[in-house]
mmCIF file of C-alpha atoms in Angstrom:
data_model
loop_
_atom_site.group_PDB
_atom_site.id
_atom_site.type_symbol
_atom_site.label_atom_id
_atom_site.label_comp_id
_atom_site.label_asym_id
_atom_site.label_seq_id
_atom_site.Cartn_x
_atom_site.Cartn_y
_atom_site.Cartn_z
ATOM 1 C CA MET A 581 184.757 251.509 65.641
ATOM 2 C CA ILE A 582 180.905 251.737 65.127
ATOM 3 C CA ALA A 583 178.834 249.264 67.009
ATOM 4 C CA LYS A 584 176.825 246.736 64.738
ATOM 5 C CA ASN A 585 173.911 247.228 66.978
ATOM 6 C CA LEU A 586 173.650 251.100 66.905
ATOM 7 C CA PRO A 587 171.858 251.075 63.495
ATOM 8 C CA GLU A 588 171.211 254.919 63.453
ATOM 9 C CA LEU A 589 174.881 255.669 63.508
ATOM 10 C CA ILE A 590 175.513 252.931 60.649
ATOM 11 C CA ALA A 591 172.711 254.652 58.579
ATOM 12 C CA LEU A 592 174.326 258.174 59.124
ATOM 13 C CA LYS A 593 177.627 256.918 58.123
ATOM 14 C CA ARG A 594 176.163 255.206 54.924
ATOM 15 C CA LEU A 595 174.438 258.397 54.043
ATOM 16 C CA ILE A 596 177.616 260.500 54.558
ATOM 17 C CA ASP A 597 179.606 258.004 52.222
ATOM 18 C CA GLU A 598 176.744 258.075 49.646
ATOM 19 C CA GLY A 599 176.515 261.987 49.828
ATOM 20 C CA GLY A 600 180.320 262.197 48.628
ATOM 21 C CA THR A 601 181.213 265.678 47.906
ATOM 22 C CA HIS A 602 177.659 267.043 48.514
ATOM 23 C CA PHE A 603 178.190 267.397 52.197
ATOM 24 C CA GLU A 604 180.650 268.942 54.290
ATOM 25 C CA VAL A 605 181.224 266.657 57.182
ATOM 26 C CA SER A 606 183.010 267.256 60.408
ATOM 27 C CA THR A 607 183.196 265.433 63.932
ATOM 28 C CA PRO A 608 183.082 268.122 66.579
ATOM 29 C CA CYS A 609 183.431 265.645 69.224
ATOM 30 C CA ALA A 610 183.434 261.666 70.033
ATOM 31 C CA VAL A 611 182.177 259.551 72.878
ATOM 32 C CA ASP A 612 184.172 256.963 74.379
ATOM 33 C CA ILE A 613 182.181 254.111 76.104
ATOM 34 C CA ASP A 614 182.572 250.367 76.813
ATOM 35 C CA GLY A 615 185.764 250.234 74.681
ATOM 36 C CA ARG A 616 184.137 251.934 71.707
ATOM 37 C CA GLN A 617 184.259 255.441 70.201
ATOM 38 C CA PHE A 618 181.262 256.941 68.838
ATOM 39 C CA PRO A 619 181.716 259.975 66.552
ATOM 40 C CA VAL A 620 179.139 262.831 66.896
ATOM 41 C CA TYR A 621 178.760 264.086 63.138
ATOM 42 C CA ALA A 622 177.776 267.493 61.840
ATOM 43 C CA LEU A 623 176.760 267.910 58.098
ATOM 44 C CA ALA A 624 176.326 270.988 55.946
ATOM 45 C CA ILE A 625 175.136 271.674 52.494
ATOM 46 C CA GLY A 626 174.290 274.651 50.429
ATOM 47 C CA ASN A 627 175.665 278.223 50.045
ATOM 48 C CA PRO A 628 178.202 278.916 52.847
ATOM 49 C CA ALA A 629 177.770 282.794 52.285
ATOM 50 C CA PRO A 630 177.132 284.514 55.571
ATOM 51 C CA ASP A 631 174.239 286.541 54.287
ATOM 52 C CA VAL A 632 171.936 283.686 53.107
ATOM 53 C CA PRO A 633 169.351 282.149 55.600
ATOM 54 C CA ALA A 634 170.166 278.813 57.199
ATOM 55 C CA LEU A 635 168.230 275.995 58.726
ATOM 56 C CA GLY A 636 169.507 273.284 61.163
ATOM 57 C CA PHE A 637 167.958 269.925 61.947
ATOM 58 C CA PHE A 638 169.004 268.050 65.242
ATOM 59 C CA GLY A 639 168.118 264.751 66.678
ATOM 60 C CA GLY A 640 169.001 262.063 69.293
ATOM 61 C CA ILE A 641 169.803 264.663 72.212
ATOM 62 C CA HIS A 642 168.008 261.984 74.516
ATOM 63 C CA GLY A 643 169.398 258.464 73.917
ATOM 64 C CA LEU A 644 166.035 256.833 74.577
ATOM 65 C CA GLU A 645 164.328 258.834 71.764
ATOM 66 C CA ARG A 646 165.550 257.076 68.670
ATOM 67 C CA ILE A 647 162.735 258.309 66.516
ATOM 68 C CA GLY A 648 164.003 261.754 66.674
ATOM 69 C CA THR A 649 167.325 260.584 64.991
ATOM 70 C CA GLN A 650 165.335 258.420 62.470
ATOM 71 C CA VAL A 651 163.069 261.229 61.147
ATOM 72 C CA VAL A 652 166.058 263.391 60.552
ATOM 73 C CA LEU A 653 167.949 260.592 58.846
ATOM 74 C CA SER A 654 164.734 259.961 56.712
ATOM 75 C CA PHE A 655 164.740 263.547 55.561
ATOM 76 C CA LEU A 656 168.439 263.463 55.001
ATOM 77 C CA GLU A 657 167.994 260.315 52.752
ATOM 78 C CA SER A 658 165.177 261.857 50.650
ATOM 79 C CA LEU A 659 167.370 264.924 50.346
ATOM 80 C CA LEU A 660 170.198 263.061 49.159
ATOM 81 C CA THR A 661 168.116 261.123 46.664
ATOM 82 C CA ARG A 662 166.643 264.323 45.319
ATOM 83 C CA LEU A 663 170.014 265.872 44.691
ATOM 84 C CA ARG A 664 170.372 263.328 41.800
ATOM 85 C CA TRP A 665 167.531 264.746 39.776
ATOM 86 C CA ASP A 666 165.817 267.745 41.320
ATOM 87 C CA ARG A 667 166.821 270.868 39.790
ATOM 88 C CA THR A 668 164.677 273.044 42.011
ATOM 89 C CA LEU A 669 166.495 271.759 45.056
ATOM 90 C CA HIS A 670 169.734 272.552 43.695
ATOM 91 C CA HIS A 671 168.314 276.104 43.019
ATOM 92 C CA GLN A 672 167.089 276.245 46.596
ATOM 93 C CA LEU A 673 170.380 275.267 48.146
ATOM 94 C CA GLU A 674 172.135 278.088 46.050
ATOM 95 C CA HIS A 675 170.163 280.461 48.122
ATOM 96 C CA MET A 676 170.340 278.822 51.545
ATOM 97 C CA ARG A 677 172.380 276.743 54.051
ATOM 98 C CA LEU A 678 171.269 273.443 55.627
ATOM 99 C CA VAL A 679 173.028 271.875 58.664
ATOM 100 C CA PHE A 680 172.399 268.542 60.363
ATOM 101 C CA MET A 681 173.378 266.897 63.633
ATOM 102 C CA PRO A 682 171.292 263.811 63.547
ATOM 103 C CA LEU A 683 172.687 261.956 66.524
ATOM 104 C CA VAL A 684 173.962 264.250 69.217
ATOM 105 C CA ASN A 685 173.967 261.643 72.089
ATOM 106 C CA PRO A 686 175.364 258.305 70.663
ATOM 107 C CA GLY A 687 176.575 257.320 74.086
ATOM 108 C CA GLY A 688 172.990 257.648 75.522
ATOM 109 C CA MET A 689 171.605 255.808 72.670
ATOM 110 C CA TRP A 690 174.056 252.945 73.171
ATOM 111 C CA ARG A 691 173.080 252.519 76.628
ATOM 112 C CA ALA A 692 169.370 253.142 76.065
ATOM 113 C CA THR A 693 169.316 256.163 78.578
ATOM 114 C CA ARG A 694 167.944 259.622 78.204
ATOM 115 C CA CYS A 695 171.191 261.223 79.545
ATOM 116 C CA ASN A 696 174.715 260.966 78.154
ATOM 117 C CA PRO A 697 177.308 258.387 79.489
ATOM 118 C CA GLN A 698 178.080 260.823 82.453
ATOM 119 C CA GLY A 699 174.399 260.902 83.541
ATOM 120 C CA VAL A 700 173.859 264.426 82.277
ATOM 121 C CA ASP A 701 170.468 265.337 80.577
ATOM 122 C CA LEU A 702 171.872 267.424 77.651
ATOM 123 C CA MET A 703 168.606 269.428 77.552
ATOM 124 C CA ARG A 704 169.152 270.642 81.149
ATOM 125 C CA ASN A 705 172.733 271.142 80.755
ATOM 126 C CA ALA A 706 172.969 274.866 79.541
ATOM 127 C CA PRO A 707 173.904 277.658 81.884
ATOM 128 C CA VAL A 708 170.575 279.288 82.234
ATOM 129 C CA ASN A 709 168.214 278.999 85.109
ATOM 130 C CA ALA A 710 164.435 279.205 85.224
ATOM 131 C CA LEU A 711 162.957 282.556 86.322
ATOM 132 C CA GLU A 712 159.916 280.902 87.867
ATOM 133 C CA LYS A 713 159.184 277.650 89.672
ATOM 134 C CA VAL A 714 159.950 274.467 87.774
ATOM 135 C CA PRO A 715 158.468 270.965 88.331
ATOM 136 C CA PHE A 716 160.492 268.970 90.920
ATOM 137 C CA LEU A 717 163.205 266.926 89.059
ATOM 138 C CA LEU A 718 161.551 267.238 85.572
ATOM 139 C CA GLY A 719 162.738 270.828 85.604
ATOM 140 C CA GLY A 720 166.239 269.867 86.098
ATOM 141 C CA GLN A 721 168.072 268.979 89.137
ATOM 142 C CA ARG A 722 171.679 268.926 90.595
ATOM 143 C CA TYR A 723 171.191 266.370 93.393
ATOM 144 C CA SER A 724 172.844 263.334 91.682
ATOM 145 C CA ALA A 725 173.404 261.954 88.233
ATOM 146 C CA ARG A 726 171.571 258.827 89.379
ATOM 147 C CA LEU A 727 168.341 260.698 89.223
ATOM 148 C CA PRO A 728 166.739 261.751 85.871
ATOM 149 C CA TRP A 729 167.006 265.137 84.382
ATOM 150 C CA TYR A 730 170.443 265.799 85.899
ATOM 151 C CA ARG A 731 171.839 269.244 84.829
ATOM 152 C CA GLY A 732 175.633 268.516 85.860
ATOM 153 C CA ALA A 733 177.691 269.733 88.679
ATOM 154 C CA PRO A 734 177.425 273.522 89.473
ATOM 155 C CA ASP A 735 179.683 275.636 87.426
ATOM 156 C CA ALA A 736 181.038 272.693 85.527
ATOM 157 C CA PRO A 737 181.364 273.396 81.772
ATOM 158 C CA MET A 738 178.761 272.113 79.367
ATOM 159 C CA GLU A 739 179.074 268.419 78.369
ATOM 160 C CA PRO A 740 181.083 267.765 75.031
ATOM 161 C CA GLU A 741 177.974 266.858 73.176
ATOM 162 C CA SER A 742 176.114 270.168 74.417
ATOM 163 C CA SER A 743 179.093 272.069 73.430
ATOM 164 C CA ALA A 744 179.080 270.677 70.113
ATOM 165 C CA VAL A 745 175.588 271.719 69.379
ATOM 166 C CA CYS A 746 176.084 275.148 70.589
ATOM 167 C CA ALA A 747 179.325 275.602 68.478
ATOM 168 C CA LEU A 748 177.524 274.332 65.396
ATOM 169 C CA VAL A 749 174.517 276.576 65.857
ATOM 170 C CA GLU A 750 176.775 279.658 66.609
ATOM 171 C CA ARG A 751 178.771 279.140 63.654
ATOM 172 C CA GLU A 752 176.273 278.351 61.048
ATOM 173 C CA LEU A 753 172.929 279.789 62.486
ATOM 174 C CA LEU A 754 173.460 282.566 64.719
ATOM 175 C CA SER A 755 175.845 284.453 62.546
ATOM 176 C CA ARG A 756 173.285 284.963 59.883
ATOM 177 C CA PRO A 757 170.474 287.519 59.473
ATOM 178 C CA PHE A 758 167.910 284.686 59.494
ATOM 179 C CA SER A 759 167.997 281.162 60.808
ATOM 180 C CA MET A 760 165.905 278.476 62.177
ATOM 181 C CA ALA A 761 166.658 275.258 63.902
ATOM 182 C CA LEU A 762 164.383 272.106 64.524
ATOM 183 C CA ASP A 763 165.286 269.736 67.443
ATOM 184 C CA CYS A 764 163.329 266.457 67.034
ATOM 185 C CA HIS A 765 162.106 264.669 70.167
ATOM 186 C CA SER A 766 159.388 262.240 71.315
ATOM 187 C CA GLY A 767 157.612 261.395 74.530
ATOM 188 C CA PHE A 768 154.956 264.006 75.324
ATOM 189 C CA GLY A 769 151.301 263.678 74.944
ATOM 190 C CA LEU A 770 149.007 262.143 72.337
ATOM 191 C CA ARG A 771 149.591 264.978 69.727
ATOM 192 C CA ASP A 772 152.543 266.017 67.773
ATOM 193 C CA ARG A 773 153.523 269.336 69.033
ATOM 194 C CA ILE A 774 155.733 272.180 67.760
ATOM 195 C CA TRP A 775 157.295 273.989 70.775
ATOM 196 C CA PHE A 776 159.200 277.291 70.721
ATOM 197 C CA PRO A 777 160.985 279.224 73.489
ATOM 198 C CA HIS A 778 160.909 280.076 76.114
ATOM 199 C CA ALA A 779 161.442 277.086 78.543
ATOM 200 C CA HIS A 780 163.132 278.904 81.508
ATOM 201 C CA THR A 781 160.192 281.405 81.755
ATOM 202 C CA ALA A 782 156.680 282.109 80.777
ATOM 203 C CA THR A 783 157.541 285.464 79.300
ATOM 204 C CA PRO A 784 156.919 285.611 75.566
ATOM 205 C CA ILE A 785 160.104 285.739 73.366
ATOM 206 C CA PRO A 786 160.857 289.095 71.393
ATOM 207 C CA HIS A 787 160.218 287.191 68.070
ATOM 208 C CA LEU A 788 156.765 286.040 69.042
ATOM 209 C CA ALA A 789 155.419 287.832 65.929
ATOM 210 C CA GLU A 790 157.569 285.769 63.550
ATOM 211 C CA ILE A 791 156.754 282.586 65.340
ATOM 212 C CA GLY A 792 153.040 283.582 64.802
ATOM 213 C CA ALA A 793 153.590 284.448 61.186
ATOM 214 C CA LEU A 794 155.297 281.104 60.585
ATOM 215 C CA GLU A 795 152.460 279.112 62.307
ATOM 216 C CA GLU A 796 149.951 281.037 60.262
ATOM 217 C CA LEU A 797 151.704 280.521 57.107
ATOM 218 C CA PHE A 798 152.022 276.722 57.686
ATOM 219 C CA SER A 799 148.357 276.389 58.710
ATOM 220 C CA GLN A 800 147.216 278.199 55.568
ATOM 221 C CA SER A 801 149.364 276.188 53.244
ATOM 222 C CA TYR A 802 148.632 272.790 54.988
ATOM 223 C CA PRO A 803 145.146 273.424 56.619
ATOM 224 C CA ASN A 804 144.755 269.688 57.683
ATOM 225 C CA HIS A 805 147.927 269.441 59.676
ATOM 226 C CA THR A 806 147.689 267.882 63.029
ATOM 227 C CA TYR A 807 150.527 269.692 64.922
ATOM 228 C CA VAL A 808 149.791 271.713 68.034
ATOM 229 C CA PHE A 809 152.055 274.924 68.055
ATOM 230 C CA GLU A 810 152.698 276.393 71.578
ATOM 231 C CA PRO A 811 155.540 277.710 73.713
ATOM 232 C CA GLN A 812 157.136 274.983 75.820
ATOM 233 C CA SER A 813 156.246 277.031 78.866
ATOM 234 C CA ARG A 814 152.712 276.354 78.350
ATOM 235 C CA GLN A 815 153.442 272.764 79.584
ATOM 236 C CA TYR A 816 156.277 273.094 81.815
ATOM 237 C CA LEU A 817 159.364 275.205 82.781
ATOM 238 C CA THR A 818 163.018 273.915 82.920
ATOM 239 C CA HIS A 819 166.457 274.965 83.863
ATOM 240 C CA GLY A 820 169.225 274.561 81.320
ATOM 241 C CA ASP A 821 167.441 274.518 78.124
ATOM 242 C CA LEU A 822 170.052 274.522 75.226
ATOM 243 C CA TRP A 823 167.692 276.481 72.788
ATOM 244 C CA ASP A 824 166.786 278.987 75.303
ATOM 245 C CA TYR A 825 170.505 279.508 76.058
ATOM 246 C CA LEU A 826 171.361 279.796 72.358
ATOM 247 C CA TYR A 827 168.351 282.181 71.628
ATOM 248 C CA LEU A 828 169.289 284.481 74.577
ATOM 249 C CA ASN A 829 172.854 284.801 73.391
ATOM 250 C CA VAL A 830 172.469 285.926 69.801
ATOM 251 C CA GLU A 831 174.905 288.556 69.144
ATOM 252 C CA GLY A 832 173.448 291.723 67.476
ATOM 253 C CA ALA A 833 169.937 290.276 68.219
ATOM 254 C CA ALA A 834 168.197 293.491 66.865
ATOM 255 C CA GLU A 835 169.510 292.832 63.560
ATOM 256 C CA ARG A 836 169.101 288.823 63.454
ATOM 257 C CA THR A 837 166.353 286.491 63.674
ATOM 258 C CA PHE A 838 166.845 283.080 65.073
ATOM 259 C CA LEU A 839 163.789 280.789 65.655
ATOM 260 C CA PRO A 840 164.575 277.580 67.561
ATOM 261 C CA LEU A 841 161.656 274.944 67.307
ATOM 262 C CA THR A 842 161.161 271.580 68.694
ATOM 263 C CA LEU A 843 159.244 268.832 67.207
ATOM 264 C CA GLU A 844 157.937 266.917 70.228
ATOM 265 C CA MET A 845 156.374 263.667 68.897
ATOM 266 C CA GLY A 846 153.488 262.463 70.898
ATOM 267 C CA SER A 847 154.616 259.043 71.826
ATOM 268 C CA TRP A 848 151.662 258.375 74.098
ATOM 269 C CA ALA A 849 149.649 257.727 70.931
ATOM 270 C CA TRP A 850 151.874 254.815 69.957
ATOM 271 C CA VAL A 851 151.508 253.454 73.547
ATOM 272 C CA LYS A 852 147.739 253.802 73.419
ATOM 273 C CA LYS A 853 147.576 251.680 70.384
ATOM 274 C CA ASN A 854 149.920 249.188 71.839
ATOM 275 C CA PRO A 855 149.838 249.248 75.535
ATOM 276 C CA ARG A 856 152.643 246.556 75.731
ATOM 277 C CA GLN A 857 155.112 249.133 74.921
ATOM 278 C CA LEU A 858 154.742 250.505 78.444
ATOM 279 C CA PHE A 859 156.749 247.484 79.721
ATOM 280 C CA ASN A 860 159.723 248.503 77.360
ATOM 281 C CA ARG A 861 161.901 251.345 78.250
ATOM 282 C CA LEU A 862 162.351 252.264 74.492
ATOM 283 C CA GLY A 863 158.674 251.446 73.553
ATOM 284 C CA ILE A 864 157.572 254.495 75.687
ATOM 285 C CA PHE A 865 159.249 256.780 73.487
ATOM 286 C CA ASN A 866 159.335 255.056 69.918
ATOM 287 C CA PRO A 867 157.010 253.417 67.722
ATOM 288 C CA THR A 868 157.668 249.627 67.641
ATOM 289 C CA ALA A 869 155.342 248.402 64.892
ATOM 290 C CA THR A 870 157.045 248.554 61.491
ATOM 291 C CA HIS A 871 153.993 250.080 59.784
ATOM 292 C CA ARG A 872 153.666 252.716 62.592
ATOM 293 C CA LEU A 873 157.446 253.595 62.175
ATOM 294 C CA GLN A 874 156.983 254.003 58.497
ATOM 295 C CA ARG A 875 154.094 256.266 59.078
ATOM 296 C CA VAL A 876 156.030 258.565 61.521
ATOM 297 C CA LEU A 877 158.999 258.855 59.112
ATOM 298 C CA ARG A 878 156.483 259.864 56.377
ATOM 299 C CA ARG A 879 154.228 262.253 58.161
ATOM 300 C CA HIS A 880 156.976 264.863 59.185
ATOM 301 C CA LEU A 881 158.411 265.171 55.715
ATOM 302 C CA VAL A 882 155.880 267.843 54.883
ATOM 303 C CA TRP A 883 156.981 269.890 57.778
ATOM 304 C CA PHE A 884 160.668 269.614 57.046
ATOM 305 C CA ASP A 885 160.171 270.578 53.523
ATOM 306 C CA PHE A 886 158.210 273.549 54.608
ATOM 307 C CA LEU A 887 160.744 274.843 56.954
ATOM 308 C CA MET A 888 163.196 274.679 54.039
ATOM 309 C CA ARG A 889 160.944 276.769 51.838
ATOM 310 C CA ALA A 890 159.978 279.151 54.590
ATOM 311 C CA ALA A 891 163.718 279.741 55.490
ATOM 312 C CA ALA A 892 164.683 280.423 51.812
ATOM 313 C CA SER A 893 161.758 282.634 51.405
ATOM 314 C CA HIS A 894 161.849 284.398 54.911
ATOM 315 C CA GLY A 895 161.680 287.820 53.225
ATOM 316 C CA GLN A 896 158.160 287.075 51.823
ATOM 317 C CA TRP A 897 156.523 286.281 55.180
ATOM 318 C CA GLN A 898 158.301 287.915 57.931
ATOM 319 C CA PRO A 899 155.910 290.612 59.320
ATOM 320 C CA GLN A 900 157.011 294.278 59.243
ATOM 321 C CA GLY A 901 155.666 297.344 60.638
ATOM 322 C CA LEU A 902 151.845 297.234 61.439
ATOM 323 C CA ALA A 903 151.640 293.731 60.250
ATOM 324 C CA ARG A 904 154.293 292.688 62.898
ATOM 325 C CA LYS A 905 152.407 294.454 65.640
ATOM 326 C CA ALA A 906 149.131 292.509 64.584
ATOM 327 C CA GLN A 907 150.933 289.320 64.725
ATOM 328 C CA GLN A 908 152.230 290.242 68.082
ATOM 329 C CA ARG A 909 148.594 290.822 69.416
ATOM 330 C CA ARG A 910 147.342 287.659 67.775
ATOM 331 C CA ALA A 911 150.142 285.410 69.261
ATOM 332 C CA LEU A 912 149.787 286.952 72.751
ATOM 333 C CA ALA A 913 145.952 286.321 72.503
ATOM 334 C CA ARG A 914 146.557 282.736 71.479
ATOM 335 C CA TRP A 915 149.254 281.508 73.605
ATOM 336 C CA TYR A 916 149.434 283.821 76.641
ATOM 337 C CA ASP A 917 146.131 285.296 77.551
#
């Protein structure tokens, strides 16, 4: 049964019902809590052929960050409406695959906690350890589930929600020659940031040139955007990052390109405009004023649509040969020197 006061899950179920046969829908796991069961839904649309590019959207990994789920749902609703009239969208989907997991941690959202009902932070839960020093607690800890950023017990399997994300990514994204993922979060800084791996080390990823080319393409196409692009390691390192784990475990990595990105919405800007949000646990991570929420839901649609176009047209902008070496030097100078 879906709780009446978990509106994001209700909205997702409505979109699934309205989508009808457009979407392939699965429930890779479900969360039992307080006598209720919350399904974790995965949706897919577009060409299932293994040689077409794919793009995944994820949200709600942290239960406190409802806005992450809401921006994915906003894009999903826009996509569903456009399917009724937009021939270019239908043509686009003939040549690519889209997957969605808008609410990964419904149990945490139900309890208004960052972690899942077992007290595990799903973004510290993967079996990958930082190679350099991490911030105390923030970087992931195994002391106790009563403390924040708990990774889970040593040698324990990943939580069902984390495993569901990994299974979807491995099946729908990592198996293809080109894929990207966008994971939507909030809570860091005054600016909206696009983070890319690594989180477990300050060492650049092998696909740094592709990240640099993607950033350059977006900045040239939308020169007035306000995003800050940077590796997560530039801010802090962590253990157990899901996207690092998935990136590091791409089979046939030399023949495949997988670019996992994180949209980190700057919630401090919302608190700055309304300091009373500091006294509300949800208010620290989410816009509370209706007009501000609507603005946030609007502003990221350009970025989401750009990622669709970039994935579908990846052969037109992925750097090769000398151009790739030049992008590598540019990215190193920008983010690592």
